[in-house]
Amino acid sequence: MKKLIALVIAVLSLSLVLAAACAQTVAIVQPMSHTSLDQIRETIVARLTADGYTVVTGNANGDTTALTTLLSNYAAEGIDLLIPIATSTAQAAKTVFEGTNTPIVFAAVSDPGAAGMTGEGCENITGVSNSIPAAEIVKLIYGFQPDCQKIGFLYTSSETNSVSTINAAKAYCDGEGIAYEEASIANLSELQTACETLISRGVDALYTGNDNTIASAMALYTDTAYAAGIPVYCGADSMVADGGFATIGVNYVQLGDQVAALAEQILSGTAPSELPYETLSEYAKFVNLQAADRFGADFPESAYEGYSVLVEADGTSHF
């Protein structure tokens, strides 16, 4: 009888936990669709729904007005936790949810400090950064191209996350005496021209970090670069899967899983202020052999050591 009673109590306790989880709603908002952002969302949704939480999602599809409207609607609905994906979404969420008690767990904010996600007024905010060490960015390039004379940095000027990554890389180059050129775009209509400008300035390699705008148009970017025989290095494995050559950067499944874990701690009662924002514990190293063929790479086999092949030369993807 005692065992039966204990079993009943355990079942009731589990039921109460699951009921509490189901009663809590998490909203995930992203600014647009591309592989990296979608991968983060899908990873978080899979984990939270499996654990019994109700998850709703919103996509602004590149429209800043729509982004604010989505966030305002969720604020009015009284959700239990918000997960804004990318820096622009996190910054908009902070403004829209100011004065509410809704916890915010950001995903993929490259520089939380510069983005205003830390310090005074951010007691209810935490998350996971997708920052990449500047030294590793440059080492990535010279690992394949030890004779590289000049690097081209291409980024979107309105994306704080992208600007921070490139600024860190430029500072490292300045300290090491490495030559570089830079070009920024305000929108995708400028991407091809910006890429061609850098190529005309004699760059031997191109690098773009965690840039949502450019990540959504990798085909155009790589077509332009590879036609000139210039490799494109990226800040994320998803950008390599979409045509970039190589990355030591962000594994967005790992990032999404860390975000979901933080969200669950908060939904279970831990205050966001007790959970400092996190960075990734390790970085992904991937290469796209099809891209190497496209720009005519002749790197020695030793250059590929330590990299996982994300896309084979025949186009087969392992992503």
XYZ file of C-alpha atoms in Angstrom, residues 4-319:
316
model
C 1.090 2.459 -4.234
C 0.606 5.709 -2.313
C 4.176 6.771 -3.170
C 3.549 6.000 -6.817
C 0.309 8.004 -6.828
C 2.059 10.957 -5.194
C 4.884 10.796 -7.766
C 2.408 10.708 -10.647
C 0.443 13.622 -9.208
C 3.634 15.616 -8.700
C 4.715 14.993 -12.288
C 1.262 15.975 -13.503
C 1.455 19.232 -11.582
C 4.890 19.988 -13.053
C 3.686 19.280 -16.583
C 0.524 21.301 -16.030
C 2.595 24.248 -14.802
C 4.822 23.990 -17.858
C 1.870 23.802 -20.231
C 0.381 26.869 -18.588
C 3.495 28.885 -19.443
C 3.824 30.444 -22.877
C 7.101 31.357 -24.556
C 7.181 33.650 -27.591
C 10.075 33.506 -30.054
C 10.542 36.405 -32.470
C 13.037 36.681 -35.332
C 13.653 39.600 -37.712
C 13.783 37.543 -40.929
C 14.342 34.047 -42.248
C 17.705 32.548 -43.080
C 19.372 29.296 -42.127
C 21.071 30.483 -38.912
C 18.033 32.188 -37.416
C 15.668 29.403 -38.444
C 17.998 26.837 -36.920
C 18.022 28.682 -33.595
C 14.217 28.877 -33.559
C 13.729 25.246 -34.505
C 16.143 24.051 -31.806
C 14.447 26.102 -29.081
C 10.940 25.109 -30.166
C 11.846 21.413 -30.212
C 13.295 21.455 -26.704
C 10.667 23.633 -25.023
C 7.666 21.866 -26.572
C 9.164 18.489 -25.645
C 9.310 19.711 -22.061
C 5.658 20.738 -22.100
C 5.804 24.487 -22.672
C 3.555 26.317 -25.098
C 5.628 28.061 -27.758
C 4.447 30.679 -30.233
C 6.644 32.178 -32.949
C 6.724 35.341 -35.018
C 8.783 36.382 -38.049
C 9.019 40.009 -39.188
C 10.366 38.998 -42.622
C 12.782 41.928 -42.718
C 10.131 44.554 -41.888
C 11.079 46.676 -38.854
C 7.513 47.943 -38.443
C 6.220 44.387 -38.435
C 8.860 43.496 -35.851
C 7.619 46.162 -33.450
C 4.015 45.109 -34.038
C 4.819 41.453 -33.294
C 6.569 42.366 -30.061
C 3.792 44.752 -29.003
C 1.178 42.056 -29.584
C 3.061 39.563 -27.439
C 3.513 42.170 -24.719
C -0.234 42.801 -24.727
C -0.970 39.068 -24.545
C 1.008 38.706 -21.339
C 3.374 35.894 -22.319
C 5.578 34.304 -19.653
C 8.923 34.685 -21.437
C 10.221 36.252 -24.644
C 13.088 34.985 -26.791
C 14.190 37.607 -29.364
C 16.582 36.224 -31.968
C 19.351 38.551 -33.247
C 20.535 41.927 -32.006
C 17.929 44.107 -33.728
C 15.097 42.018 -32.277
C 16.595 42.061 -28.781
C 16.985 45.854 -28.865
C 13.400 46.329 -30.057
C 12.160 43.881 -27.418
C 13.902 45.778 -24.633
C 12.063 48.952 -25.674
C 8.650 47.354 -26.181
C 8.730 45.312 -22.964
C 10.132 48.105 -20.777
C 8.084 48.378 -17.594
C 6.752 44.827 -17.815
C 7.873 41.873 -15.732
C 8.343 39.610 -18.729
C 11.781 37.946 -18.741
C 13.771 38.277 -21.966
C 16.289 35.626 -23.043
C 18.059 36.853 -26.176
C 19.628 34.586 -28.766
C 22.574 35.490 -31.014
C 23.477 38.995 -29.829
C 27.141 39.368 -30.787
C 27.984 42.201 -28.379
C 25.401 42.387 -25.556
C 27.132 45.359 -23.940
C 27.192 47.489 -27.083
C 23.619 46.436 -27.857
C 22.385 47.688 -24.475
C 21.494 44.251 -23.137
C 23.531 44.518 -19.945
C 23.788 46.866 -16.971
C 21.175 49.158 -15.462
C 17.651 48.499 -16.675
C 18.528 45.002 -17.896
C 17.860 43.075 -14.699
C 15.198 41.053 -16.475
C 17.386 40.238 -19.474
C 19.891 37.465 -20.153
C 20.730 35.251 -23.098
C 23.440 33.696 -25.254
C 25.917 35.697 -27.338
C 27.283 34.519 -30.678
C 30.499 36.519 -30.429
C 33.587 35.205 -32.203
C 37.185 35.911 -31.050
C 38.799 38.310 -33.515
C 42.110 36.471 -33.455
C 40.409 33.245 -34.512
C 38.795 34.991 -37.485
C 42.163 36.055 -38.886
C 43.829 32.732 -38.048
C 41.050 31.001 -39.983
C 42.022 32.885 -43.139
C 45.787 32.497 -42.772
C 45.406 28.795 -42.041
C 44.319 28.377 -45.650
C 46.071 31.379 -47.189
C 49.383 31.986 -45.378
C 50.461 34.343 -48.175
C 47.306 36.478 -47.959
C 48.266 40.127 -48.441
C 44.946 41.828 -47.827
C 41.603 40.831 -46.253
C 38.262 42.277 -47.309
C 35.669 42.790 -44.569
C 32.068 43.045 -45.759
C 29.180 43.837 -43.414
C 25.815 45.551 -42.975
C 26.216 48.986 -41.392
C 22.915 48.892 -39.493
C 23.598 45.583 -37.736
C 25.341 46.180 -34.413
C 26.243 42.504 -34.198
C 28.034 42.560 -37.558
C 29.763 45.904 -36.962
C 31.116 44.710 -33.585
C 32.570 41.558 -35.101
C 34.278 43.429 -37.932
C 35.582 46.178 -35.638
C 37.212 43.551 -33.440
C 38.783 41.886 -36.469
C 40.088 45.230 -37.781
C 41.581 46.081 -34.388
C 43.385 42.761 -34.344
C 44.708 43.360 -37.880
C 45.892 46.832 -36.905
C 47.826 45.358 -33.994
C 49.386 42.670 -36.168
C 50.138 44.902 -39.159
C 47.735 43.027 -41.447
C 46.321 44.994 -44.388
C 42.595 45.054 -45.000
C 39.834 46.841 -46.880
C 36.263 47.203 -45.709
C 32.900 47.824 -47.320
C 29.487 48.120 -45.740
C 26.006 47.906 -47.174
C 22.750 49.501 -46.069
C 20.588 46.923 -47.837
C 20.887 43.880 -50.101
C 20.674 45.913 -53.296
C 24.217 47.118 -52.515
C 25.737 43.688 -51.830
C 27.099 42.817 -55.258
C 28.606 46.273 -55.808
C 30.234 46.247 -52.365
C 31.719 42.825 -53.015
C 33.012 43.887 -56.429
C 34.522 47.027 -54.888
C 36.540 44.995 -52.403
C 37.711 42.653 -55.152
C 38.813 45.629 -57.258
C 40.910 46.805 -54.308
C 42.979 43.645 -54.470
C 41.758 41.624 -51.499
C 42.829 37.976 -51.363
C 40.015 36.844 -49.054
C 36.601 38.040 -47.925
C 35.166 37.742 -44.433
C 31.632 38.376 -43.148
C 30.693 37.624 -39.552
C 27.307 37.200 -37.927
C 25.447 39.338 -40.415
C 21.766 38.500 -40.861
C 21.265 40.571 -43.998
C 24.183 39.081 -45.902
C 23.454 35.592 -44.563
C 20.076 35.794 -46.288
C 21.787 36.299 -49.674
C 24.787 33.987 -49.647
C 24.192 32.838 -53.234
C 24.631 36.362 -54.608
C 27.641 37.026 -52.369
C 29.483 33.826 -53.232
C 28.658 33.942 -56.959
C 30.314 37.351 -57.150
C 33.358 36.411 -55.073
C 34.020 32.988 -56.560
C 33.815 34.304 -60.127
C 36.896 36.330 -59.190
C 38.585 33.394 -57.420
C 38.195 34.913 -53.942
C 37.278 32.669 -50.968
C 34.437 33.752 -48.658
C 34.988 33.040 -44.961
C 31.990 33.275 -42.616
C 30.938 33.578 -39.008
C 28.575 30.582 -38.922
C 28.295 27.009 -40.096
C 24.917 27.791 -41.654
C 26.550 30.430 -43.877
C 29.046 27.812 -45.051
C 26.176 25.412 -45.747
C 24.635 28.152 -47.875
C 27.759 28.589 -50.003
C 30.542 30.114 -47.907
C 33.950 28.400 -47.875
C 34.968 27.983 -44.237
C 34.182 29.044 -40.697
C 35.442 28.904 -37.192
C 32.314 30.268 -35.724
C 28.902 29.610 -34.332
C 27.061 26.303 -34.211
C 23.499 27.578 -33.989
C 22.042 24.287 -32.763
C 24.351 24.530 -29.764
C 23.403 28.170 -29.280
C 19.677 27.400 -29.462
C 20.048 24.629 -26.927
C 21.821 26.963 -24.496
C 19.062 29.556 -24.920
C 16.367 26.954 -24.218
C 18.217 25.825 -21.094
C 18.329 29.408 -19.767
C 14.639 29.860 -20.551
C 13.739 26.718 -18.624
C 15.680 27.875 -15.578
C 13.787 31.158 -15.578
C 10.412 29.495 -16.146
C 11.224 27.272 -13.165
C 11.707 30.282 -10.914
C 15.282 31.517 -11.314
C 15.544 35.295 -11.753
C 17.251 36.448 -14.996
C 19.516 38.661 -12.877
C 20.988 35.484 -11.378
C 21.921 34.165 -14.824
C 24.641 36.208 -16.571
C 24.565 36.018 -20.350
C 26.542 33.153 -21.835
C 28.903 32.679 -24.761
C 29.513 29.444 -26.615
C 31.812 26.980 -24.886
C 33.398 25.942 -28.192
C 33.390 27.026 -31.793
C 32.481 25.127 -34.925
C 35.047 24.457 -37.682
C 33.480 23.605 -41.023
C 34.497 23.678 -44.657
C 32.585 23.595 -47.945
C 34.541 21.607 -50.541
C 32.122 22.493 -53.322
C 32.866 26.171 -52.661
C 36.604 25.382 -52.822
C 36.089 23.931 -56.287
C 34.075 26.951 -57.367
C 36.823 29.488 -56.640
C 39.633 27.153 -57.735
C 41.292 26.402 -54.395
C 44.640 24.598 -54.421
C 45.194 24.391 -50.661
C 47.253 21.466 -49.307
C 45.439 18.683 -47.465
C 47.048 19.809 -44.207
C 45.065 23.081 -44.337
C 41.831 21.140 -43.877
C 42.945 19.322 -40.727
C 40.546 19.858 -37.824
C 37.648 20.890 -40.075
C 34.468 18.922 -40.594
C 33.258 18.759 -44.186
C 29.853 20.421 -44.301
C 29.404 20.247 -48.079
C 31.214 17.729 -50.254
C 32.704 18.597 -53.639
C 29.718 16.961 -55.328
C 27.291 19.161 -53.384
C 26.281 16.531 -50.825
C 25.422 18.349 -47.587
C 25.978 17.084 -44.050
C 24.268 20.081 -42.488
